[in-house]
Coordinates of C-alpha atoms in Angstrom, one line a residue:
M1 CA 14.0 85.8 97.9
T2 CA 12.7 86.7 101.3
D3 CA 15.0 87.8 104.1
M4 CA 15.7 85.1 106.8
T5 CA 16.8 85.6 110.4
R6 CA 19.8 83.6 111.7
R7 CA 17.5 81.4 113.8
E8 CA 15.3 80.6 110.7
F9 CA 18.3 79.8 108.7
G10 CA 19.7 77.5 111.4
V11 CA 16.3 75.6 111.7
T12 CA 16.2 75.2 108.0
A13 CA 19.8 73.9 107.8
L14 CA 19.2 71.4 110.6
G15 CA 16.1 70.2 109.0
G16 CA 18.0 69.6 105.8
L17 CA 20.7 67.7 107.6
A18 CA 18.2 65.5 109.3
A19 CA 16.5 64.7 106.0
A20 CA 19.8 63.9 104.4
R21 CA 20.8 61.4 107.1
P22 CA 17.8 59.1 107.7
G23 CA 18.0 56.9 110.7
Q24 CA 20.1 59.3 112.8
R25 CA 18.5 60.9 115.8
E26 CA 18.1 64.7 115.6
A27 CA 20.2 66.7 118.1
G28 CA 18.1 68.9 120.4
T29 CA 14.7 67.5 119.3
G30 CA 12.3 65.2 121.1
A31 CA 13.4 61.6 120.5
G32 CA 17.1 62.4 120.4
A33 CA 17.1 64.5 123.6
D34 CA 15.1 61.9 125.5
A35 CA 17.4 59.1 124.4
A36 CA 20.5 60.9 125.6
R37 CA 21.6 60.0 129.2
P38 CA 23.1 62.7 131.5
Y39 CA 26.3 61.9 133.3
R40 CA 27.2 64.0 136.3
Y41 CA 30.6 65.6 136.7
V42 CA 32.4 67.7 139.3
H43 CA 34.6 70.5 137.9
L44 CA 37.7 71.2 140.0
D45 CA 40.9 73.3 139.9
V46 CA 43.7 71.1 141.3
F47 CA 46.9 72.0 143.1
T48 CA 45.5 75.3 144.2
D49 CA 43.4 76.7 147.0
R50 CA 41.6 79.3 144.8
R51 CA 39.4 79.0 141.8
L52 CA 40.6 79.8 138.3
A53 CA 44.1 78.7 139.1
G54 CA 45.8 75.3 139.1
N55 CA 45.0 72.6 136.7
Q56 CA 41.4 72.1 135.4
L57 CA 39.7 68.7 135.8
L58 CA 36.3 67.1 135.2
V59 CA 35.6 64.1 137.4
Y60 CA 32.6 61.9 136.3
T61 CA 31.4 60.3 139.6
S62 CA 28.8 57.9 138.2
P63 CA 29.9 56.9 134.7
T64 CA 28.6 53.4 134.6
G65 CA 27.2 52.7 131.1
L66 CA 29.9 54.8 129.3
D67 CA 32.2 52.9 126.9
T68 CA 35.8 53.8 126.1
E69 CA 34.8 55.7 123.0
S70 CA 32.3 57.8 124.9
M71 CA 34.7 58.6 127.7
Q72 CA 37.3 59.7 125.1
G73 CA 34.7 61.8 123.4
L74 CA 33.6 63.5 126.6
T75 CA 37.3 64.3 127.4
R76 CA 37.8 65.9 123.9
E77 CA 34.5 67.8 124.5
S78 CA 35.9 69.4 127.6
N79 CA 39.2 70.3 126.0
Y80 CA 41.0 69.9 129.3
S81 CA 44.2 67.9 129.6
E82 CA 42.4 65.0 131.3
N83 CA 39.0 63.8 132.5
T84 CA 38.6 61.2 135.2
F85 CA 35.9 58.5 135.4
V86 CA 35.3 56.8 138.8
F87 CA 33.8 53.3 138.8
P88 CA 33.1 50.7 141.6
P89 CA 36.2 48.7 142.6
E90 CA 37.3 45.7 140.5
Q91 CA 40.4 44.6 142.5
A92 CA 40.6 43.4 146.0
G93 CA 42.0 46.0 148.4
T94 CA 40.9 49.0 146.3
E95 CA 37.9 51.2 146.9
F96 CA 37.5 52.9 143.5
R97 CA 38.4 51.9 139.9
V98 CA 39.6 55.0 138.1
R99 CA 40.1 55.5 134.4
I100 CA 41.9 58.6 133.2
F101 CA 41.7 60.0 129.6
T102 CA 43.7 62.7 127.9
R103 CA 42.4 64.5 124.8
T104 CA 43.8 61.7 122.7
A105 CA 44.0 58.4 124.7
E106 CA 43.5 56.7 128.0
T107 CA 46.5 56.9 130.3
P108 CA 47.4 54.5 133.1
F109 CA 48.5 57.3 135.4
A110 CA 48.3 61.1 135.9
G111 CA 48.9 63.3 138.9
H112 CA 46.4 66.1 139.0
P113 CA 43.4 63.7 138.1
T114 CA 44.4 61.5 141.0
I115 CA 44.5 64.3 143.6
G116 CA 41.5 66.0 142.1
K117 CA 39.2 62.9 142.1
A118 CA 39.8 62.5 145.9
F119 CA 38.4 66.0 146.4
A120 CA 35.5 65.2 144.0
L121 CA 34.6 62.1 146.0
A122 CA 34.8 64.0 149.3
H123 CA 32.5 66.7 147.8
T124 CA 29.9 64.1 146.8
G125 CA 30.1 62.1 150.0
A126 CA 31.7 59.0 148.5
L127 CA 34.6 59.6 150.8
R128 CA 33.4 60.1 154.3
P129 CA 34.9 62.9 156.4
G130 CA 37.8 61.7 158.5
T131 CA 38.8 58.9 156.2
A132 CA 42.5 58.8 156.6
R133 CA 43.4 56.6 153.6
T134 CA 41.9 55.3 150.4
M135 CA 43.1 53.1 147.6
F136 CA 42.5 53.9 143.9
Q137 CA 42.9 51.2 141.2
L138 CA 44.7 53.0 138.4
G139 CA 46.1 51.6 135.2
V140 CA 49.5 51.4 136.8
G141 CA 48.1 49.5 139.7
P142 CA 46.8 50.2 143.3
T143 CA 47.6 53.7 144.3
P144 CA 47.2 54.8 148.0
L145 CA 46.1 58.3 149.0
D146 CA 46.6 59.7 152.5
L147 CA 43.9 62.3 153.3
E148 CA 43.9 65.2 155.7
W149 CA 40.7 66.8 156.9
K150 CA 39.8 70.1 158.5
D151 CA 36.3 71.0 159.9
G152 CA 34.8 68.0 158.0
R153 CA 36.2 69.0 154.7
L154 CA 39.1 67.4 152.8
A155 CA 42.0 69.8 153.1
F156 CA 44.9 67.9 151.5
A157 CA 45.6 64.6 149.7
W158 CA 48.9 62.8 149.2
M159 CA 49.3 60.1 146.5
T160 CA 52.1 57.5 146.7
Q161 CA 53.7 57.2 143.4
Q162 CA 55.4 54.1 141.9
K163 CA 58.9 52.9 142.9
P164 CA 61.5 55.4 141.5
N165 CA 63.8 54.5 138.6
F166 CA 66.5 56.7 137.2
G167 CA 67.3 56.4 133.5
K168 CA 69.7 57.8 131.0
T169 CA 71.2 61.2 131.0
I170 CA 72.3 63.9 128.6
A171 CA 75.5 65.8 129.7
D172 CA 76.0 68.0 126.7
R173 CA 74.8 71.3 128.2
A174 CA 75.4 73.3 125.0
A175 CA 73.3 71.0 122.8
L176 CA 70.6 70.7 125.4
A177 CA 70.5 74.5 125.9
A178 CA 70.2 74.9 122.1
A179 CA 67.2 72.5 122.1
L180 CA 65.6 74.7 124.7
G181 CA 66.4 78.0 123.1
L182 CA 68.8 79.0 125.8
E183 CA 72.4 79.9 126.3
P184 CA 74.6 77.1 127.7
Q185 CA 75.2 78.8 131.0
Y186 CA 71.5 78.6 131.8
V187 CA 71.6 74.8 132.0
D188 CA 72.6 74.0 135.6
P189 CA 75.9 72.1 135.7
R190 CA 75.5 70.3 139.1
A191 CA 73.9 67.2 137.5
P192 CA 73.1 66.1 134.0
A193 CA 69.6 66.2 132.8
Q194 CA 68.0 62.8 133.3
E195 CA 64.9 60.6 132.7
V196 CA 63.2 59.7 135.9
Y197 CA 60.2 57.4 136.5
S198 CA 57.7 57.2 139.4
G199 CA 54.5 56.2 137.5
S200 CA 55.3 58.0 134.3
T201 CA 58.7 58.8 132.9
F202 CA 59.8 62.4 132.3
F203 CA 63.1 64.1 131.3
I204 CA 64.1 66.4 134.1
V205 CA 66.3 69.4 133.2
P206 CA 67.8 71.7 135.9
L207 CA 68.1 75.3 134.9
A208 CA 70.0 78.1 136.6
T209 CA 67.3 80.8 137.0
R210 CA 63.6 81.3 137.0
K211 CA 64.0 83.6 134.0
A212 CA 65.5 80.6 132.1
V213 CA 62.6 78.4 133.1
D214 CA 60.1 81.0 131.6
G215 CA 62.3 81.6 128.6
A216 CA 62.7 78.0 127.5
V217 CA 61.2 77.2 124.1
L218 CA 61.3 73.6 123.0
D219 CA 62.8 72.8 119.5
R220 CA 61.3 69.4 118.8
T221 CA 63.7 68.6 116.0
K222 CA 66.8 69.3 118.1
I223 CA 65.5 67.5 121.3
D224 CA 64.5 64.5 119.3
A225 CA 68.0 64.3 117.8
L226 CA 69.5 64.5 121.3
F227 CA 67.2 61.8 122.6
T228 CA 67.9 59.5 119.6
A229 CA 71.7 59.9 120.1
A230 CA 71.3 59.1 123.8
G231 CA 69.0 56.2 123.2
I232 CA 66.1 57.9 125.0
Q233 CA 62.5 57.6 123.9
R234 CA 60.5 60.8 123.4
R235 CA 59.6 62.1 126.8
G236 CA 57.8 65.1 128.3
I237 CA 60.4 67.7 129.4
Y238 CA 60.1 69.2 132.9
V239 CA 62.4 72.1 133.7
F240 CA 63.0 73.6 137.1
S241 CA 65.2 76.1 139.0
I242 CA 65.9 76.3 142.7
E243 CA 66.6 80.1 142.4
P244 CA 64.7 81.7 145.3
G245 CA 61.8 84.0 144.6
S246 CA 59.4 86.2 146.6
D247 CA 57.2 83.1 147.3
S248 CA 58.0 80.1 149.6
A249 CA 58.6 77.6 146.8
T250 CA 61.6 75.3 146.9
A251 CA 61.6 75.2 143.1
Y252 CA 60.0 77.0 140.1
S253 CA 59.0 74.8 137.2
R254 CA 57.3 74.4 133.8
M255 CA 56.2 71.4 131.8
L256 CA 57.4 72.5 128.4
P257 CA 54.7 72.3 125.7
A258 CA 55.5 70.7 122.4
G259 CA 52.7 72.7 120.9
G260 CA 49.2 73.5 122.1
I261 CA 48.1 74.3 125.7
E262 CA 50.8 74.4 128.4
D263 CA 50.1 72.2 131.4
P264 CA 49.9 74.4 134.5
A265 CA 50.4 71.6 137.1
T266 CA 51.9 68.2 136.3
G267 CA 51.7 65.9 139.3
S268 CA 53.1 62.9 137.4
A269 CA 56.2 64.9 136.5
V270 CA 56.8 66.7 139.8
G271 CA 57.4 63.4 141.6
P272 CA 60.3 62.6 139.2
A273 CA 61.5 66.2 139.6
G274 CA 61.5 65.9 143.4
L275 CA 63.4 62.6 143.2
F276 CA 66.0 64.3 140.9
M277 CA 66.4 67.2 143.3
A278 CA 66.9 64.9 146.3
K279 CA 69.2 62.5 144.5
H280 CA 71.5 65.2 143.1
G281 CA 71.6 67.5 146.1
Y282 CA 69.4 70.3 144.8
V283 CA 67.7 70.1 148.2
P284 CA 69.4 68.9 151.4
A285 CA 68.3 65.5 152.8
A286 CA 66.6 67.2 155.7
R287 CA 64.3 69.0 153.3
A288 CA 63.6 66.2 150.9
G289 CA 60.3 65.5 152.7
S290 CA 59.0 69.1 152.3
I291 CA 59.6 70.2 148.7
V292 CA 57.2 72.8 147.3
V293 CA 57.2 73.4 143.6
L294 CA 55.6 76.4 142.0
Q295 CA 54.3 75.6 138.4
G296 CA 51.9 77.3 136.1
V297 CA 53.0 80.9 136.6
F298 CA 54.0 81.3 132.9
A299 CA 50.6 79.7 131.9
R300 CA 48.8 82.2 134.2
R301 CA 47.4 79.4 136.3
P302 CA 49.8 79.3 139.3
S303 CA 49.9 75.9 141.1
M304 CA 51.6 74.7 144.3
L305 CA 52.7 71.0 144.2
H306 CA 54.1 69.4 147.3
V307 CA 56.6 66.5 147.2
R308 CA 57.8 64.2 149.9
V309 CA 60.9 62.2 148.9
E310 CA 61.5 59.2 151.1
M311 CA 65.2 58.4 151.9
S312 CA 66.7 55.1 152.9
G313 CA 70.4 54.7 153.6
G314 CA 71.1 58.1 152.0
E315 CA 69.4 57.0 148.8
V316 CA 65.9 58.0 147.5
S317 CA 63.5 55.1 147.9
G318 CA 60.0 56.6 147.2
V319 CA 57.9 59.7 146.6
K320 CA 54.6 61.1 147.5
V321 CA 53.0 64.1 145.7
G322 CA 50.3 66.1 147.4
G323 CA 48.1 69.2 147.1
T324 CA 44.7 70.7 147.6
S325 CA 41.8 71.3 145.2
V326 CA 38.8 73.5 144.9
V327 CA 35.4 72.8 143.4
V328 CA 34.5 75.2 140.7
G329 CA 31.2 73.8 139.7
E330 CA 29.0 70.8 138.8
G331 CA 27.0 69.7 135.9
T332 CA 26.0 67.0 133.5
M333 CA 27.0 65.9 130.0
A334 CA 24.6 64.0 127.8
V335 CA 25.7 61.0 125.7

């Protein structure tokens, strides 16, 4: 038997596969390559002002022609937490129809894709410099964004999240601590952990120290038992501490992973967390409109998320989440 190089072996193997699957187009060869259509994306890091930090995102700016299965496939291909696809508007009063996909399914709302796509549209010129406000049509409904510009470039974007709703609580600090791999004293006693909604529902857990935030390890069996006993559906768990650090953040946080990659910046969860902080006195009313949350340090992708909690009659009435983004690159994917 003659010796074969790796390249020769690969060509032979691909030829065999093509022969074994008649009617399928061959990847990387004439007809198949010509038949594939390229779709442009902008690659951003969101909730950061520097590259290789924050939360990664691909925004497809001209995805017309892609079906749901293809958008899901492209998102899996990227292996990022979400990809966003921006279409022409379908609903009166909106300017862009936006579809957001996670690795496993389409989702009606997500935070960093909403902020990031504003920066992608500004980068491509679809949002003109100086535009003060735009309206995205998301799965949860029309979502306004307030835009701040500097020297002709988008500098900051604020998304208005859905009307807040406070749900059920868990007051058993010892059981909750055990489910998070912590000692009971590290669960802050000032308010019980609670589910909060402002577009998506998360379970917000206050912790006493930043070290406890970094040390939390989710025990899925224990937390599911606690949720079942409290009549709570399985939720993402967002922990925070208001212990001061060397930075300027109001709070230090993590989105606890249930396995897999930890999310470094969760805009859909930081809104509920900010609402929780304002409602239960973790921040004074005078500072409810200027909360800054540092997330992603443990995941080695530090992110700064800004929260404005609106107050009415001493009660929380609304929330905006804001941040900046940086363009990392551009490219195309072929489908």
